[in-house]
Coordinates of C-alpha atoms in Angstrom, one line a residue:
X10 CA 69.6 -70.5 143.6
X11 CA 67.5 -69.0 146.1
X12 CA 64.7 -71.5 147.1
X13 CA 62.6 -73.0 150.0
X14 CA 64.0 -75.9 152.2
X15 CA 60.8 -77.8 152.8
X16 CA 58.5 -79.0 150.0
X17 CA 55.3 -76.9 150.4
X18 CA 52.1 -77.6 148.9
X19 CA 51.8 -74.1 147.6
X20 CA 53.2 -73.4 144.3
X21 CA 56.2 -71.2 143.4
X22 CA 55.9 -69.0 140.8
X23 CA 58.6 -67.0 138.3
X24 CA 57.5 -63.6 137.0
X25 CA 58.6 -62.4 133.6
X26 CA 59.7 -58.8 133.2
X27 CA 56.5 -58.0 131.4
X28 CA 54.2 -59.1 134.0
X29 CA 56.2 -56.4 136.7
X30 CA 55.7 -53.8 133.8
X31 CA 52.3 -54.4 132.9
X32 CA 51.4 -54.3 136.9
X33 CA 54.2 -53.7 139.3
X34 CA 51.6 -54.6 142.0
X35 CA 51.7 -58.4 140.7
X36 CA 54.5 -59.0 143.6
X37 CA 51.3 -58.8 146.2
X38 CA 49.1 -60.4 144.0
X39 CA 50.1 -64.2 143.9
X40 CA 48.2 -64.6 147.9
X41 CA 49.6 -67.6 149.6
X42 CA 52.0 -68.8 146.7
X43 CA 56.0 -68.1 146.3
X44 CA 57.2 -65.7 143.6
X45 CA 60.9 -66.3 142.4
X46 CA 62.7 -63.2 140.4
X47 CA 65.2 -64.2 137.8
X48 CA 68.2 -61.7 138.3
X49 CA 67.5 -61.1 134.3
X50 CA 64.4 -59.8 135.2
X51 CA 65.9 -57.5 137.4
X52 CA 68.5 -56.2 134.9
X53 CA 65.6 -55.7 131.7
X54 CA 63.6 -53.7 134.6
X55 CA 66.7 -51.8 135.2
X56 CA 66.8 -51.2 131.0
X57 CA 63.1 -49.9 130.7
X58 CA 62.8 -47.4 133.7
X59 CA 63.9 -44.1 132.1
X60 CA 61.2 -42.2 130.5
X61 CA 57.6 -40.9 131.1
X62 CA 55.9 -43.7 129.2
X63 CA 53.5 -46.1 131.3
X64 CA 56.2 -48.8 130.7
X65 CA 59.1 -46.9 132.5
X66 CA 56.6 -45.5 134.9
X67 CA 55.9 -49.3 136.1
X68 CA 59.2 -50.2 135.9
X69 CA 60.2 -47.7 138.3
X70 CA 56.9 -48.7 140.6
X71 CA 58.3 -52.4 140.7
X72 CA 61.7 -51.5 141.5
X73 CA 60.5 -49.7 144.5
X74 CA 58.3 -52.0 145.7
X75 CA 61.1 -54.7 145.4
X76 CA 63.2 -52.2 147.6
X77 CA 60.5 -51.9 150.7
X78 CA 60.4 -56.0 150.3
X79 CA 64.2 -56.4 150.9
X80 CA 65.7 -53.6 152.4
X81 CA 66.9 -54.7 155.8
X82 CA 66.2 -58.2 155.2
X83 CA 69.4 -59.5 153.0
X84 CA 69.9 -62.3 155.5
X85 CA 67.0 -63.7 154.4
X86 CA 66.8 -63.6 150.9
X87 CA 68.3 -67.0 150.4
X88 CA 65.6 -68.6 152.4
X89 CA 62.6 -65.7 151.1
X90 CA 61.4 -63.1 151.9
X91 CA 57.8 -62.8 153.6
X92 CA 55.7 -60.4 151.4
X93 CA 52.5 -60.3 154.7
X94 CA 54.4 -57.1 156.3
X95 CA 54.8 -55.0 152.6
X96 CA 51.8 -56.2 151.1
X97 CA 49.7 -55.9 154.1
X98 CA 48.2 -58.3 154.4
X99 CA 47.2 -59.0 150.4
X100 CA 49.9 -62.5 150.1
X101 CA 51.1 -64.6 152.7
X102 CA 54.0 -66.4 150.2
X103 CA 57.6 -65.7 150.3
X104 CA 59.8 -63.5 147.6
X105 CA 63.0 -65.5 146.1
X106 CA 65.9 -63.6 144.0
X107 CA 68.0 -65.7 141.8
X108 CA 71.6 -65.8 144.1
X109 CA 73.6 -68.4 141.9
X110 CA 73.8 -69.0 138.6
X111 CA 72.1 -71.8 136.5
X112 CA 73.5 -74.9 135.3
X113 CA 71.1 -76.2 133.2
X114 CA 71.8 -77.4 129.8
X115 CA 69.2 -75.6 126.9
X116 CA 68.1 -77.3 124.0
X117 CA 71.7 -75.8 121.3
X118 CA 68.9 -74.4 119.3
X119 CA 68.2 -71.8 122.2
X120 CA 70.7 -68.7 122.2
X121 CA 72.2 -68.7 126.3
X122 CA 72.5 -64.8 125.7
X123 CA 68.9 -63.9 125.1
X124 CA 67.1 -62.9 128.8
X125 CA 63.8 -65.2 128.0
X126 CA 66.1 -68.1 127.5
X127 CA 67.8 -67.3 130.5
X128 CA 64.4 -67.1 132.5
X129 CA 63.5 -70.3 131.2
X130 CA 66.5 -71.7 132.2
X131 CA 65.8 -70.5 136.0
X132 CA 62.3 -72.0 135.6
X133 CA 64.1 -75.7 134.8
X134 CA 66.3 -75.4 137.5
X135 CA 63.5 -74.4 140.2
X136 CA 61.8 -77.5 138.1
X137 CA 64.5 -80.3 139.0
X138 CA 65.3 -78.5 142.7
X139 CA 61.4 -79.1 143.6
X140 CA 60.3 -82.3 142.2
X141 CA 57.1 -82.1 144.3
X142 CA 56.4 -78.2 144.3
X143 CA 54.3 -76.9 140.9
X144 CA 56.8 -74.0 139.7
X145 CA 55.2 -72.1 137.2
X146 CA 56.3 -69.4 134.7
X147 CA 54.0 -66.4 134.3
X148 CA 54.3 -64.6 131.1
X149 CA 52.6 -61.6 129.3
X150 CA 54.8 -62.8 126.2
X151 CA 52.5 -65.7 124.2
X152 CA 55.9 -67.1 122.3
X153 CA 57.7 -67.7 125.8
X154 CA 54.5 -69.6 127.3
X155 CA 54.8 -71.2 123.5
X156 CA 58.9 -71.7 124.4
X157 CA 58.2 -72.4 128.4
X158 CA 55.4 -75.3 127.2
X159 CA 57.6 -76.9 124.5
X160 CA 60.4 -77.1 127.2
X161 CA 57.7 -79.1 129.2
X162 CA 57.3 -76.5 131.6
X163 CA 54.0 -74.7 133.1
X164 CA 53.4 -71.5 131.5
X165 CA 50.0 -69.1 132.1
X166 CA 49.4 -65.4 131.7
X167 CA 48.5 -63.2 134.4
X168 CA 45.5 -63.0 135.0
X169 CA 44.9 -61.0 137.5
X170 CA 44.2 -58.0 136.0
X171 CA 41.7 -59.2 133.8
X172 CA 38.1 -58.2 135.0
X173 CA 36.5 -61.2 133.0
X174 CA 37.9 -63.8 131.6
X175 CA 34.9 -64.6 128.9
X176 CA 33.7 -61.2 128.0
X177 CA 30.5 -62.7 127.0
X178 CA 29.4 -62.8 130.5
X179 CA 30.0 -58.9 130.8
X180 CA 27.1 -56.8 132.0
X181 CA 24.7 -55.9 129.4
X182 CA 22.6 -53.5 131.5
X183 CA 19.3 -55.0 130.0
X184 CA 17.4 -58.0 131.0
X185 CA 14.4 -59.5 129.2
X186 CA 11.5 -60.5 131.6
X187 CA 9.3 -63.4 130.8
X188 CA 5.6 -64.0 131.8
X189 CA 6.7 -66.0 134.8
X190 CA 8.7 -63.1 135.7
X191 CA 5.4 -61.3 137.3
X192 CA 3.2 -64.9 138.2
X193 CA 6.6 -65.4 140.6
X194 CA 7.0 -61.7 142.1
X195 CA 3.6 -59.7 141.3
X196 CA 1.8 -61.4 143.6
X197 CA 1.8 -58.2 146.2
X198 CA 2.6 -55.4 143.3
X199 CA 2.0 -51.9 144.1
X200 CA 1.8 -49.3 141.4
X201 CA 1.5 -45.6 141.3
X202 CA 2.0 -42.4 139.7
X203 CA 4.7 -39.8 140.0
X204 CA 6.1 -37.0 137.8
X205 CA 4.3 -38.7 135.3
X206 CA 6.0 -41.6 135.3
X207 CA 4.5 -45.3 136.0
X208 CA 5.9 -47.3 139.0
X209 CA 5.6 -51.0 140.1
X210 CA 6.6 -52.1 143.3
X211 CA 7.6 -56.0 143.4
X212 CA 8.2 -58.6 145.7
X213 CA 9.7 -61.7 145.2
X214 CA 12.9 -64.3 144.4
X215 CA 13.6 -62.6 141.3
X216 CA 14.2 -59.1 142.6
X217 CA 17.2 -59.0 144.6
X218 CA 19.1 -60.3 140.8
X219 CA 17.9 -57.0 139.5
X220 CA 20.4 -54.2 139.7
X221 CA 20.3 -50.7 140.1
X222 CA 19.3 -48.4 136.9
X223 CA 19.1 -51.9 135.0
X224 CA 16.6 -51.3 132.1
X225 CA 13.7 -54.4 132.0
X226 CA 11.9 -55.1 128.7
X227 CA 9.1 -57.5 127.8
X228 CA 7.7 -58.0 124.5
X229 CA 3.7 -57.5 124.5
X230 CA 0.8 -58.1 122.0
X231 CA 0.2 -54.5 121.5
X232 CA 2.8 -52.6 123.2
X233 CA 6.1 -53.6 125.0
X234 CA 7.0 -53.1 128.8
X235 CA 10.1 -51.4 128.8
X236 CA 10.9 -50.1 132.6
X237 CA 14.0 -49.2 134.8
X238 CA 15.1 -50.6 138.1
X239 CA 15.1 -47.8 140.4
X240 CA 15.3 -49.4 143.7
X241 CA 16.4 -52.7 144.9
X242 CA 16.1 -53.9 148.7
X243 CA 16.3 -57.5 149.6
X244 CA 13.3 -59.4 148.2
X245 CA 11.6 -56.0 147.5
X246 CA 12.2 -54.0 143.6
X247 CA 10.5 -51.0 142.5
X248 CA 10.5 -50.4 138.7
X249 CA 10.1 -46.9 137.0
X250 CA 8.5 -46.7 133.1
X251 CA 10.8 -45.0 130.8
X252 CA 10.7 -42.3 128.9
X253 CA 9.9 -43.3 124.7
X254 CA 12.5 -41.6 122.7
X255 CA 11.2 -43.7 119.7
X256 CA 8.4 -41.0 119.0
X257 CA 8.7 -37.7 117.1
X258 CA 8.0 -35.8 119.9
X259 CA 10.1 -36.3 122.0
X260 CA 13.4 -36.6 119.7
X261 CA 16.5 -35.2 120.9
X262 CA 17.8 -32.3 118.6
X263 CA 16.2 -33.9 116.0
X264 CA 17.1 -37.3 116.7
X265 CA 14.8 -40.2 117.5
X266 CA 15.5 -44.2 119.1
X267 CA 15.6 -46.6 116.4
X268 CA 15.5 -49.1 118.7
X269 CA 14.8 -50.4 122.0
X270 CA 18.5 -50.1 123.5
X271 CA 18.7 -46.7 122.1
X272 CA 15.7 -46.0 123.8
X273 CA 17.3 -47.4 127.2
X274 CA 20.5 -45.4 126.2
X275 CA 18.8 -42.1 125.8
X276 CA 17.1 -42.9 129.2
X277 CA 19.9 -42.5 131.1
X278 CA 22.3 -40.0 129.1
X279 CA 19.3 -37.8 129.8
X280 CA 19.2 -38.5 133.1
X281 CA 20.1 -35.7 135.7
X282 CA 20.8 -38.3 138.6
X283 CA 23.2 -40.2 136.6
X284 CA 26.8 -39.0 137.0
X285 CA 28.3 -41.9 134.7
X286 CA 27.0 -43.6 131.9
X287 CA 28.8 -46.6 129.9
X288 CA 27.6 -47.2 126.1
X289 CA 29.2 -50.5 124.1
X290 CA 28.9 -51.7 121.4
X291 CA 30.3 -52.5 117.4
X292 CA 30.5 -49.8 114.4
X293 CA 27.4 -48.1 113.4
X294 CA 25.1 -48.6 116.4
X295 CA 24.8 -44.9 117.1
X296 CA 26.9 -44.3 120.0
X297 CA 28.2 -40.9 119.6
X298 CA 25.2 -39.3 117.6
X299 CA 23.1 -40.4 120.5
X300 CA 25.6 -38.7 123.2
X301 CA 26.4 -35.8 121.3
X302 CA 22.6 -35.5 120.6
X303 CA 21.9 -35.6 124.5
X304 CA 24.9 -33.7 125.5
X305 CA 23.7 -30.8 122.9
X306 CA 20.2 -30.9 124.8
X307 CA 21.2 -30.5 127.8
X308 CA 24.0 -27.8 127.5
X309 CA 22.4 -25.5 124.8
X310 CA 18.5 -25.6 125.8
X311 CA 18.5 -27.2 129.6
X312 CA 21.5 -25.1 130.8
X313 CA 22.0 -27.8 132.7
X314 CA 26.0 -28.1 132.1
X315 CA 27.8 -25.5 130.9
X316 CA 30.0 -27.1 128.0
X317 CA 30.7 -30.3 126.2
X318 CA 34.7 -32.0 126.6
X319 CA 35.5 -34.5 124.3
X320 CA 38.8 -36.6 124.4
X321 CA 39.9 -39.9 123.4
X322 CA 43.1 -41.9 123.5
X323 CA 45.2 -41.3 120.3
X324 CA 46.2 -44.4 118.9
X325 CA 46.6 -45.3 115.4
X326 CA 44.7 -48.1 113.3
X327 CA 47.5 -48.0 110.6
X328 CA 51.2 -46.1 110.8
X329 CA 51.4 -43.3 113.0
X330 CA 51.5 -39.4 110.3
X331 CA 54.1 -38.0 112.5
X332 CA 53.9 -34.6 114.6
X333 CA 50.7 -32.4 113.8
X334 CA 51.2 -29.1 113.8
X335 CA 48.7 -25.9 115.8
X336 CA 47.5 -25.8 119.3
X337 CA 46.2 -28.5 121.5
X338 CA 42.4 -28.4 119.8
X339 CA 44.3 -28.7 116.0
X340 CA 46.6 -31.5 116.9
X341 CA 43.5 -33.4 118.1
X342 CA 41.4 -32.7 115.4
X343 CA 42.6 -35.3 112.7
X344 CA 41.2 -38.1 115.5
X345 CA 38.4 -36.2 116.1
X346 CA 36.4 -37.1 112.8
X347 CA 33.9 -39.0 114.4
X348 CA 32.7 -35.7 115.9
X349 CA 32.7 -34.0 112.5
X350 CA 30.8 -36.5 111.2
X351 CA 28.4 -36.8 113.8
X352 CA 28.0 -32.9 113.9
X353 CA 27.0 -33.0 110.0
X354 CA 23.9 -35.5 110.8
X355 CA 22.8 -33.4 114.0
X356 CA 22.9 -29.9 112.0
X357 CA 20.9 -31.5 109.1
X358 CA 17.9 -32.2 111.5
X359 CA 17.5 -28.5 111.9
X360 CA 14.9 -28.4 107.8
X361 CA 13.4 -24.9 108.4
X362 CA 16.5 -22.5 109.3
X363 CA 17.8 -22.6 105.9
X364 CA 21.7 -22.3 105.0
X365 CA 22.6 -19.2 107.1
X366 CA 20.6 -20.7 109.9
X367 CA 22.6 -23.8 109.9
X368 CA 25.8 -22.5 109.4
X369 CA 25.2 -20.2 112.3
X370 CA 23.8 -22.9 114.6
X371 CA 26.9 -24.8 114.1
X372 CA 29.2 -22.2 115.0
X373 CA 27.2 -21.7 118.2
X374 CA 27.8 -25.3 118.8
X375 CA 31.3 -25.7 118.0
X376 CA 32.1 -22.9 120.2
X377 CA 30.7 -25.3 123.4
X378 CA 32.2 -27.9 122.2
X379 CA 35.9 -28.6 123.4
X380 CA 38.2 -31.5 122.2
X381 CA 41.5 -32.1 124.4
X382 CA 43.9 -34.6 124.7
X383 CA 44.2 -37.0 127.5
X384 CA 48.2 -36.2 128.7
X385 CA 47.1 -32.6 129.9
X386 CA 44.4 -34.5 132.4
X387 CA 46.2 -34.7 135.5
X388 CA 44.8 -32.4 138.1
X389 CA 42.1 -30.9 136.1
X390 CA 38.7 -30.5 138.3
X391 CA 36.0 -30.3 135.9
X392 CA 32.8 -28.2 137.1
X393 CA 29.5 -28.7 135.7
X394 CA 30.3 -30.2 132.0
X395 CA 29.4 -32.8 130.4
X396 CA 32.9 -34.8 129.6
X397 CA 32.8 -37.4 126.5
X398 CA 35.3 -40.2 126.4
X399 CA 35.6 -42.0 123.2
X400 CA 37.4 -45.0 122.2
X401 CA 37.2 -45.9 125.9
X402 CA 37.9 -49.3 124.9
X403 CA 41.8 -48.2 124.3
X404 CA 42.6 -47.1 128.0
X405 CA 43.7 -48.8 131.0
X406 CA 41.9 -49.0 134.4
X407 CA 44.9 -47.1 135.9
X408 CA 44.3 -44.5 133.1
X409 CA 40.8 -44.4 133.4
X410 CA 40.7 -43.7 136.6
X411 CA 42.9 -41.0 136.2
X412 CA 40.0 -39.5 134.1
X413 CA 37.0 -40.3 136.1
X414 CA 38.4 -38.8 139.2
X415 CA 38.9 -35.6 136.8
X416 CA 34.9 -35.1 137.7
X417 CA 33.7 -32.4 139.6
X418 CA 30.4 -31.0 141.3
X419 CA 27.5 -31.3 138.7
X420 CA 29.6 -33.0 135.9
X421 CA 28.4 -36.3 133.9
X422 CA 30.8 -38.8 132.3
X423 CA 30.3 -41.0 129.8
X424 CA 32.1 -43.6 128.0
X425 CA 32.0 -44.9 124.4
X426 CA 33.7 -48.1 122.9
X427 CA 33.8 -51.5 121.4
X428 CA 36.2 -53.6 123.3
X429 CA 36.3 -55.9 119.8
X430 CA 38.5 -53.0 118.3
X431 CA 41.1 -52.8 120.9
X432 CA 44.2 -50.8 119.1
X433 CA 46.8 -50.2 122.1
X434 CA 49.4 -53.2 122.6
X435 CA 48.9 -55.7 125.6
X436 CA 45.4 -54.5 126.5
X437 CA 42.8 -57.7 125.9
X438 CA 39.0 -57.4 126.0
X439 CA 39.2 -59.0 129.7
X440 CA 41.8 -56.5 130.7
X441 CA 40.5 -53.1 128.9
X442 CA 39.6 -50.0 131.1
X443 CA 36.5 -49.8 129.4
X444 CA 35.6 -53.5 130.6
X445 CA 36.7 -52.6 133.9
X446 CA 34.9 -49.7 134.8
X447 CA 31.2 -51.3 133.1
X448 CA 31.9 -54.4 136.1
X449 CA 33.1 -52.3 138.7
X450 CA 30.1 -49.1 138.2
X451 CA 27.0 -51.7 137.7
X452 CA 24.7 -51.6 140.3
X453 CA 25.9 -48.3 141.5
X454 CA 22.9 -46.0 142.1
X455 CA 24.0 -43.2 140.0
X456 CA 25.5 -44.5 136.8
X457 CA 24.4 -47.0 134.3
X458 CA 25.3 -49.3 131.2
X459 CA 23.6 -50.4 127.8
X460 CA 25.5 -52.8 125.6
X461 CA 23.7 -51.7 122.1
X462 CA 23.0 -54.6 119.9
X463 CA 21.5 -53.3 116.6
X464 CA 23.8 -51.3 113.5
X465 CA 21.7 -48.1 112.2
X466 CA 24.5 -47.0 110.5
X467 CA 23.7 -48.2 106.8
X468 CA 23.1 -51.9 105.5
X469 CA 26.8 -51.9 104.5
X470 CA 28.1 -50.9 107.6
X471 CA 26.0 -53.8 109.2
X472 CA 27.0 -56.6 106.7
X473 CA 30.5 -55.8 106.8
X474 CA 30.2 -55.8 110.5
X475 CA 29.0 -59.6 110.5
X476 CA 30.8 -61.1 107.5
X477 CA 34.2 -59.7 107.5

């Protein structure tokens, strides 16, 4: 059994094949601890790598990254590898691969032939080798933490992935102000006109919390202050009055705010100068009527993009129906209902054109409208559209990067989900691309976030929302 020969107060941890398949980048990511491979571990990556799912993908990843760490150092493998030279720099600890076999006694209830077992079996042995050391098993798998735990052994999850680890401290991209929010940085407030608009200029404690394109709102006796940050420097904020989408006149395609955060949200899809734009929240709170509403504004009367792309990851709630038959746009249409649906409510705005009027107008749209599917991403450069993602909450970072990047000159992203109605295996709240991109993007001078609060769906929708 590979292992160190002085005690070191650093721990020594054993990586499950999941963790190396969920991020084959986890070898670099333990800093100045000791990571110890099972040969099992070895042998199930060697079983998954064939394919072109993200799993096999991974697999290979690992494998590869294992090779750079070893290759020309097999003399040192007993005593560990240093992973400072592969990693660069990212962990200082030492890489240890199982080079004898265990002879550890397992409770007869535990099968010897089953790999977790086996793993578990390394973890005792590194356990009794290292009375001193902490050696502790990381596991995607809940039931051998469960297994590692009732063995007396440390077990945790990886972590490291995982943006947040309460997603209740997530960015909502709205702050409430109170009165001692302007008696504490008012005090040298500069306002002034332009384009229309209303702007304060602050100084103060308070202002360098405030973050870029982060909507403000106070409540008021007659009227509430609801403002965006549009500049931050130091002690010094400038906030910008926003536009109200609340009154008739200035609806979008017939649809109006029913609330303050789908005022803020209409803010910025309608924003020229932001690029990306990140809407959460649960069932019913208008996320895709308000997009599509936007979107429809500015590619059919602005001309300011020249056609709408939707897409979402296609992951079923219930059994998958098997292969769909048609083109690309057909197969994707049966997970496209929520753009159906949404298309009904934005046609019916449209009172005085009659029947042939609508029908007409919704051809027109349906024709700039295009739905595709996420595996025919790669390498695309999009140019001046306006590019829907929906169900965000079901992607990883890695894949939603992959579709960010797709964006070219002149072309606006934004996301839709609710990271409570994850569907794809092994993805948490804390881990979701969705999650990831809202904490990496806030602050960022051209994009922005609203977590929307209130259900306008119907008073059903709502209930069932909070009860069930």
């Amino acid at each position: 059994m590979a292992a160190a020969r002085k005690a070191k107060s650093n721990k020594l941890f054993v990586l499950d094949t999941n963790v190396l398949m969920h991020d084959p980048t986890s070898l670099f990511r333990f800093e100045e601890h000791d990571i110890c491979l099972p040969m099992v571990t070895l042998e199930e990556l060697d079983g998954h790598k064939k394919g072109m799912s993200e799993v096999a993908r991974n697999a290979r990843q690992a494998s590869r990254f294992l090779d750079d760490i070893v290759s020309g150092k097999e003399a040192q493998i007993v005593d560990g590898v240093s992973l400072a030279g592969p990693s660069k720099g990212m962990a200082t600890g030492s890489l240890f691969l199982q080079t004898q076999a265990t002879k550890i006694e397992l409770p007869a209830d535990l099968p010897v032939g089953k790999a977790d077992n086996q793993i578990l079996t390394v973890v005792m042995q590194l356990a009794q080798q290292h009375p001193k050391r902490e050696v502790v098993l990381v596991s995607k798998d809940i039931n051998m933490r469960i297994k590692a735990r009732a063995l007396g052994l440390a077990a945790e999850d990886y972590f490291n992935d995982q943006v947040l680890e309460d997603t209740d401290l997530l960015y909502t991209g709205v702050r409430e102000i109170e009165q001692d929010f302007w008696e504490k940085n008012g005090k040298d407030m500069k306002s002034w006109q332009e384009g229309g608009r209303a702007l304060y200029q602050l100084k103060g404690p308070d202002c360098s919390s405030l973050l870029l394109n982060q909507m403000i709102w106070q409540d008021g006796s007659d009227k509430p202050f609801l403002a965006m940050v549009k500049a931050v420097e130091g002690k010094t904020a400038v906030l910008e009055s926003i536009k109200d989408y609340s009154h008739p006149k200035n609806a979008i395609w017939g649809i109006t705010a029913r609330n303050r955060e789908q005022n803020f949200a209409i803010n910025l899809l309608m924003n020229p100068d932001i690029d990306f734009v990140t809407l959460l929240g649960q069932a019913g709170t208008g996320k895709t009527l308000l997009t599509l509403a936007s979107a429809l504004m500015m590619t059919l009367e602005e001309k300011r993009y020249t056609e709408i792309i939707m897409t979402r990851v296609t992951v079923p709630v219930g059994e998958d129906i098997g292969f769909l038959p048609g083109t690309e746009e057909e197969k994707m249409m049966p997970w496209m209902g929520a753009l159906e649906d949404n298309l009904d409510v934005l046609n019916q705005t449209d009172g005085e054109s009659g029947e042939w009027g609508r029908a007409a107008t919704r051809d027109l749209i349906r024709s700039r409208i295009k739905v595709k599917s996420l595996n025919f991403m790669r390498g695309r450069t999009f140019l001046n559209k306006f590019l829907i993602i929906d169900e965000a909450q079901n992607l990883t970072p890695k894949q939603m990067k992959t579709l960010i990047t797709r964006a070219g000159p002149g072309t606006k992203v934004v996301c839709l989900g609710n990271i409570a109605q994850i569907d794809t295996p092994y993805l948490t709240e804390g881990s979701s691309g969705l999650t990831y991109v809202v904490d990496r993007f806030k602050g960022w001078s051209h994009s922005g976030h609203i977590t929307l609060q209130r259900g306008e769906r119907s008073r059903l929708a709502d209930h069932a929302a909070e009860v069930l």
